[in-house]
Structure formats: structure tokens, C-alpha cells
mmCIF file of C-alpha atoms in Angstrom:
data_model
loop_
_atom_site.group_PDB
_atom_site.id
_atom_site.type_symbol
_atom_site.label_atom_id
_atom_site.label_comp_id
_atom_site.label_asym_id
_atom_site.label_seq_id
_atom_site.Cartn_x
_atom_site.Cartn_y
_atom_site.Cartn_z
ATOM 1 C CA MET A 1 173.148 -125.905 -37.179
ATOM 2 C CA ASN A 2 174.396 -123.370 -39.711
ATOM 3 C CA THR A 3 175.850 -123.303 -43.195
ATOM 4 C CA GLU A 4 179.449 -122.979 -41.941
ATOM 5 C CA GLN A 5 179.073 -126.223 -39.983
ATOM 6 C CA LEU A 6 177.553 -128.014 -42.968
ATOM 7 C CA ARG A 7 180.305 -126.762 -45.287
ATOM 8 C CA ALA A 8 182.937 -127.893 -42.771
ATOM 9 C CA PHE A 9 181.431 -131.387 -42.587
ATOM 10 C CA VAL A 10 181.075 -131.776 -46.371
ATOM 11 C CA GLN A 11 184.627 -130.481 -46.978
ATOM 12 C CA VAL A 12 186.163 -132.873 -44.439
ATOM 13 C CA ALA A 13 184.148 -135.757 -45.875
ATOM 14 C CA ARG A 14 185.494 -134.893 -49.330
ATOM 15 C CA GLU A 15 189.146 -134.420 -48.383
ATOM 16 C CA GLY A 16 189.468 -136.961 -45.573
ATOM 17 C CA ARG A 17 191.938 -134.741 -43.698
ATOM 18 C CA LEU A 18 191.238 -131.882 -41.283
ATOM 19 C CA THR A 19 194.383 -129.980 -42.204
ATOM 20 C CA VAL A 20 193.544 -129.939 -45.921
ATOM 21 C CA ALA A 21 189.880 -129.067 -45.359
ATOM 22 C CA ALA A 22 190.749 -126.247 -42.959
ATOM 23 C CA LYS A 23 193.181 -124.730 -45.456
ATOM 24 C CA GLN A 24 190.618 -124.864 -48.273
ATOM 25 C CA LEU A 25 187.934 -123.305 -46.085
ATOM 26 C CA GLY A 26 190.298 -120.601 -44.864
ATOM 27 C CA VAL A 27 189.884 -121.431 -41.177
ATOM 28 C CA SER A 28 192.200 -122.770 -38.499
ATOM 29 C CA GLN A 29 192.218 -126.493 -37.771
ATOM 30 C CA SER A 30 191.011 -125.829 -34.230
ATOM 31 C CA GLY A 31 188.194 -123.647 -35.571
ATOM 32 C CA LEU A 32 187.164 -126.367 -37.999
ATOM 33 C CA THR A 33 187.188 -128.928 -35.183
ATOM 34 C CA ARG A 34 184.905 -126.719 -33.067
ATOM 35 C CA GLN A 35 182.421 -126.392 -35.957
ATOM 36 C CA LEU A 36 182.305 -130.155 -36.405
ATOM 37 C CA GLN A 37 181.907 -130.784 -32.682
ATOM 38 C CA ALA A 38 179.049 -128.265 -32.486
ATOM 39 C CA LEU A 39 177.304 -129.999 -35.400
ATOM 40 C CA GLU A 40 177.682 -133.415 -33.792
ATOM 41 C CA GLU A 41 176.410 -132.113 -30.443
ATOM 42 C CA GLU A 42 173.316 -130.650 -32.104
ATOM 43 C CA LEU A 43 172.610 -133.872 -34.020
ATOM 44 C CA GLY A 44 173.441 -136.076 -31.043
ATOM 45 C CA VAL A 45 175.655 -138.468 -33.038
ATOM 46 C CA ARG A 46 179.275 -138.849 -34.111
ATOM 47 C CA LEU A 47 179.735 -138.027 -37.782
ATOM 48 C CA LEU A 48 183.515 -138.391 -38.128
ATOM 49 C CA VAL A 49 186.287 -140.459 -36.637
ATOM 50 C CA ARG A 50 189.980 -139.501 -36.808
ATOM 51 C CA THR A 51 192.360 -142.345 -37.709
ATOM 52 C CA GLN A 52 196.023 -142.602 -38.565
ATOM 53 C CA GLY A 53 195.074 -142.514 -42.236
ATOM 54 C CA GLY A 54 192.859 -139.461 -41.924
ATOM 55 C CA THR A 55 189.226 -138.697 -41.064
ATOM 56 C CA VAL A 56 186.479 -141.160 -42.002
ATOM 57 C CA LEU A 57 182.714 -141.012 -41.805
ATOM 58 C CA THR A 58 180.750 -143.017 -39.290
ATOM 59 C CA GLU A 59 177.572 -144.766 -40.410
ATOM 60 C CA ALA A 60 175.630 -141.721 -39.209
ATOM 61 C CA GLY A 61 177.986 -139.488 -41.180
ATOM 62 C CA GLU A 62 177.441 -141.549 -44.326
ATOM 63 C CA ARG A 63 173.686 -141.168 -43.955
ATOM 64 C CA PHE A 64 173.845 -137.459 -43.171
ATOM 65 C CA LEU A 65 176.278 -136.501 -45.950
ATOM 66 C CA PRO A 66 173.790 -136.464 -48.905
ATOM 67 C CA HIS A 67 171.363 -134.374 -46.865
ATOM 68 C CA ALA A 68 174.084 -131.872 -45.970
ATOM 69 C CA ARG A 69 175.095 -131.614 -49.621
ATOM 70 C CA GLY A 70 171.454 -131.229 -50.651
ATOM 71 C CA ALA A 71 170.907 -128.447 -48.127
ATOM 72 C CA LEU A 72 173.961 -126.531 -49.350
ATOM 73 C CA ASP A 73 172.911 -127.007 -52.980
ATOM 74 C CA ALA A 74 169.402 -125.735 -52.205
ATOM 75 C CA LEU A 75 170.815 -122.655 -50.486
ATOM 76 C CA ALA A 76 173.076 -121.985 -53.471
ATOM 77 C CA VAL A 77 170.138 -122.211 -55.872
ATOM 78 C CA GLY A 78 168.071 -119.887 -53.672
ATOM 79 C CA ALA A 79 170.886 -117.356 -53.442
ATOM 80 C CA ALA A 80 171.310 -117.441 -57.218
ATOM 81 C CA GLN A 81 167.618 -116.784 -57.749
ATOM 82 C CA LEU A 82 167.719 -113.864 -55.347
ATOM 83 C CA GLY A 83 170.720 -112.561 -57.244
ATOM 84 C CA GLU A 84 168.683 -112.662 -60.435
ATOM 85 C CA LEU A 85 166.046 -110.505 -58.759
ATOM 86 C CA THR A 86 168.641 -107.821 -58.175
ATOM 87 C CA THR A 87 170.201 -107.968 -61.657
ATOM 88 C CA THR A 88 167.540 -109.001 -64.185
ATOM 89 C CA PRO A 89 164.347 -106.924 -64.607
ATOM 90 C CA GLU A 90 161.632 -109.578 -64.393
ATOM 91 C CA GLY A 91 158.784 -110.596 -62.135
ATOM 92 C CA SER A 92 156.348 -108.039 -60.743
ATOM 93 C CA VAL A 93 156.719 -104.467 -59.507
ATOM 94 C CA ALA A 94 154.033 -102.539 -57.603
ATOM 95 C CA LEU A 95 153.576 -98.811 -58.170
ATOM 96 C CA GLY A 96 151.006 -96.603 -56.457
ATOM 97 C CA THR A 97 150.092 -93.093 -57.572
ATOM 98 C CA LEU A 98 147.942 -90.197 -56.504
ATOM 99 C CA ARG A 99 144.590 -90.085 -58.233
ATOM 100 C CA THR A 100 145.533 -86.698 -59.657
ATOM 101 C CA VAL A 101 148.517 -88.290 -61.388
ATOM 102 C CA SER A 102 147.429 -91.744 -62.547
ATOM 103 C CA ALA A 103 145.089 -90.866 -65.406
ATOM 104 C CA SER A 104 147.448 -88.279 -66.901
ATOM 105 C CA VAL A 105 150.788 -90.057 -66.521
ATOM 106 C CA LEU A 106 150.345 -93.809 -66.181
ATOM 107 C CA PRO A 107 148.751 -94.968 -69.468
ATOM 108 C CA GLU A 108 151.573 -93.883 -71.801
ATOM 109 C CA LEU A 109 154.259 -94.578 -69.217
ATOM 110 C CA ALA A 110 153.003 -98.142 -68.642
ATOM 111 C CA ARG A 111 152.768 -98.787 -72.369
ATOM 112 C CA ASP A 112 156.317 -97.624 -73.051
ATOM 113 C CA PHE A 113 157.744 -99.439 -70.023
ATOM 114 C CA LYS A 114 156.152 -102.743 -71.078
ATOM 115 C CA GLN A 115 157.588 -102.370 -74.560
ATOM 116 C CA ARG A 116 161.076 -102.078 -73.077
ATOM 117 C CA TYR A 117 160.645 -104.640 -70.276
ATOM 118 C CA PRO A 118 158.123 -107.233 -71.487
ATOM 119 C CA ASP A 119 159.071 -109.703 -68.723
ATOM 120 C CA VAL A 120 158.063 -107.316 -65.930
ATOM 121 C CA ARG A 121 154.463 -107.395 -64.714
ATOM 122 C CA LEU A 122 153.203 -103.994 -63.575
ATOM 123 C CA LYS A 123 150.866 -103.863 -60.572
ATOM 124 C CA LEU A 124 149.366 -100.369 -60.566
ATOM 125 C CA SER A 125 147.077 -98.800 -57.988
ATOM 126 C CA GLU A 126 146.013 -95.356 -56.881
ATOM 127 C CA GLY A 127 145.034 -93.806 -53.578
ATOM 128 C CA PRO A 128 145.434 -90.860 -51.208
ATOM 129 C CA HIS A 129 148.851 -89.687 -50.087
ATOM 130 C CA ASP A 130 148.881 -91.158 -46.569
ATOM 131 C CA THR A 131 147.714 -94.565 -47.768
ATOM 132 C CA LEU A 132 150.378 -94.748 -50.458
ATOM 133 C CA GLU A 133 153.149 -93.833 -48.018
ATOM 134 C CA THR A 134 151.934 -96.474 -45.572
ATOM 135 C CA ARG A 135 151.848 -99.150 -48.259
ATOM 136 C CA VAL A 136 155.383 -98.335 -49.401
ATOM 137 C CA ALA A 137 156.718 -98.284 -45.839
ATOM 138 C CA GLY A 138 155.095 -101.666 -45.219
ATOM 139 C CA GLY A 139 156.533 -103.220 -48.379
ATOM 140 C CA GLU A 140 153.156 -103.643 -50.097
ATOM 141 C CA LEU A 141 154.242 -101.203 -52.811
ATOM 142 C CA ASP A 142 157.732 -100.966 -54.284
ATOM 143 C CA LEU A 143 157.306 -97.337 -55.353
ATOM 144 C CA CYS A 144 154.743 -94.565 -55.201
ATOM 145 C CA ILE A 145 154.274 -91.141 -56.756
ATOM 146 C CA VAL A 146 153.048 -88.542 -54.253
ATOM 147 C CA ALA A 147 153.316 -84.844 -53.529
ATOM 148 C CA LEU A 148 155.977 -83.581 -51.143
ATOM 149 C CA PRO A 149 156.506 -83.249 -48.240
ATOM 150 C CA LEU A 150 156.587 -86.824 -46.992
ATOM 151 C CA ARG A 151 155.034 -87.772 -43.678
ATOM 152 C CA ARG A 152 157.400 -90.698 -43.077
ATOM 153 C CA VAL A 153 161.005 -89.637 -42.629
ATOM 154 C CA GLU A 154 162.371 -93.145 -43.274
ATOM 155 C CA LEU A 155 161.286 -93.076 -46.925
ATOM 156 C CA VAL A 156 163.479 -91.871 -49.800
ATOM 157 C CA SER A 157 162.185 -89.408 -52.404
ATOM 158 C CA GLN A 158 163.276 -88.320 -55.874
ATOM 159 C CA LYS A 159 161.623 -85.136 -57.156
ATOM 160 C CA LEU A 160 159.950 -85.640 -60.534
ATOM 161 C CA TRP A 161 158.394 -82.276 -61.316
ATOM 162 C CA GLU A 162 156.882 -79.121 -59.857
ATOM 163 C CA GLU A 163 153.670 -77.554 -61.111
ATOM 164 C CA ASP A 164 151.140 -74.809 -60.454
ATOM 165 C CA PHE A 165 147.527 -75.328 -59.556
ATOM 166 C CA VAL A 166 145.036 -73.735 -61.897
ATOM 167 C CA LEU A 167 141.393 -72.841 -61.530
ATOM 168 C CA ALA A 168 139.044 -75.081 -63.518
ATOM 169 C CA VAL A 169 135.741 -73.333 -64.264
ATOM 170 C CA PRO A 170 132.697 -74.236 -66.404
ATOM 171 C CA LYS A 171 132.797 -73.200 -70.040
ATOM 172 C CA GLY A 172 132.185 -69.476 -70.508
ATOM 173 C CA HIS A 173 132.473 -68.709 -66.786
ATOM 174 C CA ALA A 174 132.922 -65.024 -65.833
ATOM 175 C CA LEU A 175 136.405 -65.642 -64.433
ATOM 176 C CA SER A 176 137.593 -67.091 -67.741
ATOM 177 C CA ARG A 177 136.314 -64.017 -69.565
ATOM 178 C CA LEU A 178 138.608 -61.733 -67.560
ATOM 179 C CA GLY A 179 141.494 -62.788 -69.789
ATOM 180 C CA ARG A 180 144.074 -62.602 -67.003
ATOM 181 C CA PRO A 181 145.383 -64.610 -64.046
ATOM 182 C CA VAL A 182 143.306 -64.215 -60.904
ATOM 183 C CA ALA A 183 144.204 -64.352 -57.244
ATOM 184 C CA LEU A 184 142.731 -67.264 -55.340
ATOM 185 C CA THR A 185 140.951 -64.808 -53.055
ATOM 186 C CA GLU A 186 139.031 -63.467 -56.085
ATOM 187 C CA ALA A 187 137.419 -66.873 -56.535
ATOM 188 C CA LEU A 188 136.577 -67.637 -52.920
ATOM 189 C CA ALA A 189 133.005 -66.409 -53.318
ATOM 190 C CA GLU A 190 132.385 -69.007 -56.056
ATOM 191 C CA THR A 191 130.696 -72.354 -55.516
ATOM 192 C CA TRP A 192 133.339 -75.082 -55.222
ATOM 193 C CA VAL A 193 133.969 -78.723 -55.977
ATOM 194 C CA VAL A 194 136.679 -80.070 -53.679
ATOM 195 C CA MET A 195 138.653 -83.223 -53.099
ATOM 196 C CA PRO A 196 139.468 -83.432 -49.371
ATOM 197 C CA ARG A 197 143.074 -84.016 -48.292
ATOM 198 C CA MET A 198 144.350 -82.797 -51.648
ATOM 199 C CA THR A 199 146.898 -79.964 -51.869
ATOM 200 C CA GLY A 200 144.320 -77.788 -53.617
ATOM 201 C CA ALA A 201 141.806 -78.270 -50.803
ATOM 202 C CA ALA A 202 144.417 -77.285 -48.234
ATOM 203 C CA ALA A 203 145.290 -74.158 -50.250
ATOM 204 C CA LEU A 204 141.613 -73.219 -50.484
ATOM 205 C CA GLU A 205 141.192 -73.636 -46.732
ATOM 206 C CA ALA A 206 144.284 -71.528 -46.016
ATOM 207 C CA ALA A 207 143.079 -68.724 -48.321
ATOM 208 C CA SER A 208 139.666 -68.839 -46.659
ATOM 209 C CA GLU A 209 141.143 -68.517 -43.174
ATOM 210 C CA ALA A 210 143.424 -65.668 -44.244
ATOM 211 C CA SER A 211 140.651 -63.659 -45.911
ATOM 212 C CA GLY A 212 137.691 -64.546 -43.711
ATOM 213 C CA ILE A 213 135.684 -65.507 -46.797
ATOM 214 C CA HIS A 214 134.174 -68.970 -46.547
ATOM 215 C CA PRO A 215 133.613 -70.678 -49.922
ATOM 216 C CA ARG A 216 130.396 -72.533 -50.639
ATOM 217 C CA ILE A 217 131.140 -76.222 -51.125
ATOM 218 C CA ALA A 218 128.722 -77.815 -53.573
ATOM 219 C CA VAL A 219 130.370 -81.231 -53.865
ATOM 220 C CA GLU A 220 133.058 -83.167 -52.015
ATOM 221 C CA ILE A 221 134.417 -86.092 -54.012
ATOM 222 C CA ASP A 222 137.340 -88.508 -53.629
ATOM 223 C CA SER A 223 137.966 -88.914 -57.361
ATOM 224 C CA ALA A 224 140.139 -86.473 -59.281
ATOM 225 C CA GLU A 225 138.458 -87.378 -62.557
ATOM 226 C CA GLY A 226 135.058 -87.038 -60.897
ATOM 227 C CA MET A 227 135.965 -83.577 -59.628
ATOM 228 C CA ARG A 228 136.843 -82.500 -63.142
ATOM 229 C CA ARG A 229 133.572 -83.866 -64.480
ATOM 230 C CA MET A 230 131.599 -82.001 -61.821
ATOM 231 C CA VAL A 231 133.148 -78.755 -63.083
ATOM 232 C CA GLU A 232 132.184 -79.709 -66.644
ATOM 233 C CA GLN A 233 128.586 -80.083 -65.474
ATOM 234 C CA GLY A 234 128.603 -76.580 -64.011
ATOM 235 C CA LEU A 235 128.411 -77.616 -60.370
ATOM 236 C CA GLY A 236 131.253 -75.330 -59.333
ATOM 237 C CA VAL A 237 134.888 -74.383 -59.789
ATOM 238 C CA ALA A 238 137.882 -76.425 -58.626
ATOM 239 C CA LEU A 239 141.602 -76.201 -58.061
ATOM 240 C CA LEU A 240 143.414 -78.694 -60.281
ATOM 241 C CA PRO A 241 147.097 -79.462 -60.790
ATOM 242 C CA ALA A 242 148.173 -78.133 -64.175
ATOM 243 C CA LEU A 243 148.809 -81.728 -65.262
ATOM 244 C CA MET A 244 145.102 -82.528 -64.993
ATOM 245 C CA ALA A 245 144.057 -79.465 -66.963
ATOM 246 C CA LYS A 246 146.318 -79.885 -69.987
ATOM 247 C CA GLU A 247 143.505 -81.224 -72.189
ATOM 248 C CA HIS A 248 140.879 -78.724 -71.074
ATOM 249 C CA ALA A 249 140.357 -77.399 -74.609
ATOM 250 C CA ALA A 250 138.885 -80.768 -75.582
ATOM 251 C CA ARG A 251 136.847 -80.997 -72.388
ATOM 252 C CA GLY A 252 133.862 -79.079 -71.136
ATOM 253 C CA PHE A 253 135.671 -76.608 -68.883
ATOM 254 C CA ASP A 254 137.933 -73.575 -69.043
ATOM 255 C CA VAL A 255 141.201 -72.988 -67.210
ATOM 256 C CA VAL A 256 142.077 -69.767 -65.420
ATOM 257 C CA ALA A 257 145.673 -69.238 -64.333
ATOM 258 C CA LEU A 258 146.283 -68.144 -60.757
ATOM 259 C CA SER A 259 148.421 -65.097 -60.102
ATOM 260 C CA LYS A 260 151.918 -65.322 -58.654
ATOM 261 C CA GLY A 261 152.030 -66.893 -55.237
ATOM 262 C CA GLY A 262 149.259 -69.379 -55.952
ATOM 263 C CA PRO A 263 149.427 -72.973 -54.742
ATOM 264 C CA ARG A 264 152.032 -75.302 -56.234
ATOM 265 C CA ARG A 265 153.022 -78.883 -55.646
ATOM 266 C CA GLN A 266 156.196 -80.919 -55.946
ATOM 267 C CA VAL A 267 155.655 -84.462 -57.131
ATOM 268 C CA ALA A 268 158.167 -87.143 -56.178
ATOM 269 C CA LEU A 269 158.904 -90.817 -56.636
ATOM 270 C CA VAL A 270 159.157 -92.519 -53.244
ATOM 271 C CA HIS A 271 160.538 -95.857 -52.018
ATOM 272 C CA ARG A 272 162.123 -97.408 -48.921
ATOM 273 C CA GLY A 273 165.699 -97.328 -50.212
ATOM 274 C CA GLU A 274 167.816 -98.844 -52.959
ATOM 275 C CA GLU A 275 168.539 -101.988 -50.946
ATOM 276 C CA TYR A 276 164.815 -102.842 -50.958
ATOM 277 C CA LEU A 277 164.372 -102.516 -54.731
ATOM 278 C CA THR A 278 164.431 -105.548 -57.012
ATOM 279 C CA ALA A 279 165.877 -105.234 -60.503
ATOM 280 C CA ALA A 280 162.328 -104.726 -61.831
ATOM 281 C CA ALA A 281 161.653 -101.939 -59.326
ATOM 282 C CA ARG A 282 164.978 -100.264 -60.093
ATOM 283 C CA ALA A 283 164.235 -100.452 -63.820
ATOM 284 C CA LEU A 284 160.822 -98.849 -63.307
ATOM 285 C CA LYS A 285 162.286 -96.146 -61.074
ATOM 286 C CA ARG A 286 164.922 -95.202 -63.635
ATOM 287 C CA PHE A 287 162.399 -95.374 -66.496
ATOM 288 C CA ILE A 288 159.967 -93.024 -64.715
ATOM 289 C CA ILE A 289 162.685 -90.512 -63.870
ATOM 290 C CA ASP A 290 164.210 -90.522 -67.358
ATOM 291 C CA THR A 291 160.835 -90.359 -69.129
ATOM 292 C CA LEU A 292 159.518 -87.450 -67.070
ATOM 293 C CA ARG A 293 162.791 -85.535 -67.317
ATOM 294 C CA ARG A 294 162.658 -85.794 -71.094
ATOM 295 C CA ALA A 295 159.056 -84.572 -71.059
ATOM 296 C CA GLU A 296 159.997 -81.712 -68.752
ATOM 297 C CA ALA A 297 162.784 -80.646 -71.116
ATOM 298 C CA ARG A 298 160.380 -80.167 -74.010
ATOM 299 C CA PRO A 299 159.141 -76.601 -74.578
ATOM 300 C CA SER A 300 155.529 -77.788 -74.544
ATOM 301 C CA SER A 301 155.901 -79.644 -71.244
ATOM 302 C CA THR A 302 152.962 -79.279 -68.852
ATOM 303 C CA HIS A 303 154.904 -80.303 -65.749
ATOM 304 C CA ARG A 304 156.064 -76.769 -65.092
#
């Protein structure tokens, strides 16, 4: 049983003539007859009888008609509601971000988005790169913000910004007193605070392998904010995205720029494809892109 068969039955019941119903449905009379016969075979009863005056309903047809109409009406209502999901920003939208992004970007962005779209409920979460990609690919998240490159080739990305990594050091550290950018190799002998699986950790490992100098790791931590606080407490130095270090003057650490060729990252907005995005998800996607582009255009932008 399918919707075409139900529509054929309801239309014939309304018009009382196969020729008229077929013309209105845009099908041939023989095609309409086959649809009706298939419906009757599936139900195991005769629904219609052809007479000289037209087509009339059997008793079974009379009983089935309101249910067929109800089914078609329910499908129409469901389709309309799905259409609203693709045109009206409402309902919920799930966004995941890297831990090195959430604290710096999300608070103001969420506030401004809710002011513009009060009927959309934001569901925000943070996590490591691989987890966020997996959750987007599986449909658990609508969007995520991660660093390129992507592991999953089926996902779609939109670059948001590119930024340098900087060296976060305790207040008054010797490297900050140099008054110049330093090469990453100059800092390898320091004691380090690292966040495994982060771009900065990979850059530190690559520099160590290239130079043969193995850094002393004081603390491994899975929290970006925690890593910054460990530096403030003098436990070591750390590589941070420039975004995380923009308020260092008000915090208990100094920032040392890395010389040309230091690690960088490209941050992107990722999703499964436009066809998977509801109106709320599309609104959030466009809002994020527009907001961050405006911030990037300002002379004081920290995304570069």
C-alpha cells in the first residue's frame, strides 16, 4: 500500500468516474486501474464496483474511505511540519566545539545568536577533534568547529579563521624578557604543560624529533583552560592558539610570539552537507560565519 494507491482510491470515490479521476491525477486510465487493483489485492476486498452510471463504493470501500482520507491528511500535516523545519529557524540545534575554542568564542556568540533567534534552543558541547567529527558524521551534532584537516572525507567544511600558536610562559619568565619572537626549538629545554592530541602537542613532538631535544613534560591535561591555569601557576610553558592568549595581560602569564614558520592552525565549521541541515542549523551556520568574518575584518582581530 502506498500513497499513490490511496490518492487514486480517494479521487475515484470523490469523482465517481475513472476517466475523470485519471485526468485529475495526471495518469492513464489503465494506470489508475492497476493502482486500484493492487490496493484491493493487498487489502483482500473489493473497494469499488464499475456500473453504467460510474464507479461506486462497496461496503468495504465505504468503511475504508475515511481511513484513507485520514492517512493522506496525516501525511500532509507531517510533510508541512518537515517543511517548516527547513524554512523556519526554530527547535534545537546541536553545536560541538574544540575545548580550545569554546571558552573564547561561544559565550558572546551564543548570546548574540539567541537575541536574533529566540525560538532556537542551542545545545552546546565540547570535546576532542575525533569525537566531534564522529558525532557530526553520526547525526548527533548538526555542526562542529574543529581544526583542519578533517579525518572524514564525507564531511563538508567552511574555513572560519587561521591563527598562529604562541608560547604561554609564567609571568616574568626569561623567554618573555628577550623581547623578541623565539623559535620553538629555543624553548624545547623548558618544562612543559601539554594537552595530548592537540595541534600544539603535535608541533612540539615534531620539533623534538627534528632537533633531538626531548622536552620535560610536567603535566598532561585534557582541558585547555586547565592547561592555561597550570602555566599561571608556574608549572611549565605551553603552546596555545593565539585565540586563547588574547587576554593574557589580565591573566597570570606572559605570551611570547614564535618566529616565522611556527605552528599554525586553520579552524573550520563542519557539517554533513546542506541537505542535512534544518533551518535552525542553517541559521546558526550562517550566523557563525558572518560573525567571525566581521571580527576578522577588524584591525584588532585576534583570529589572525
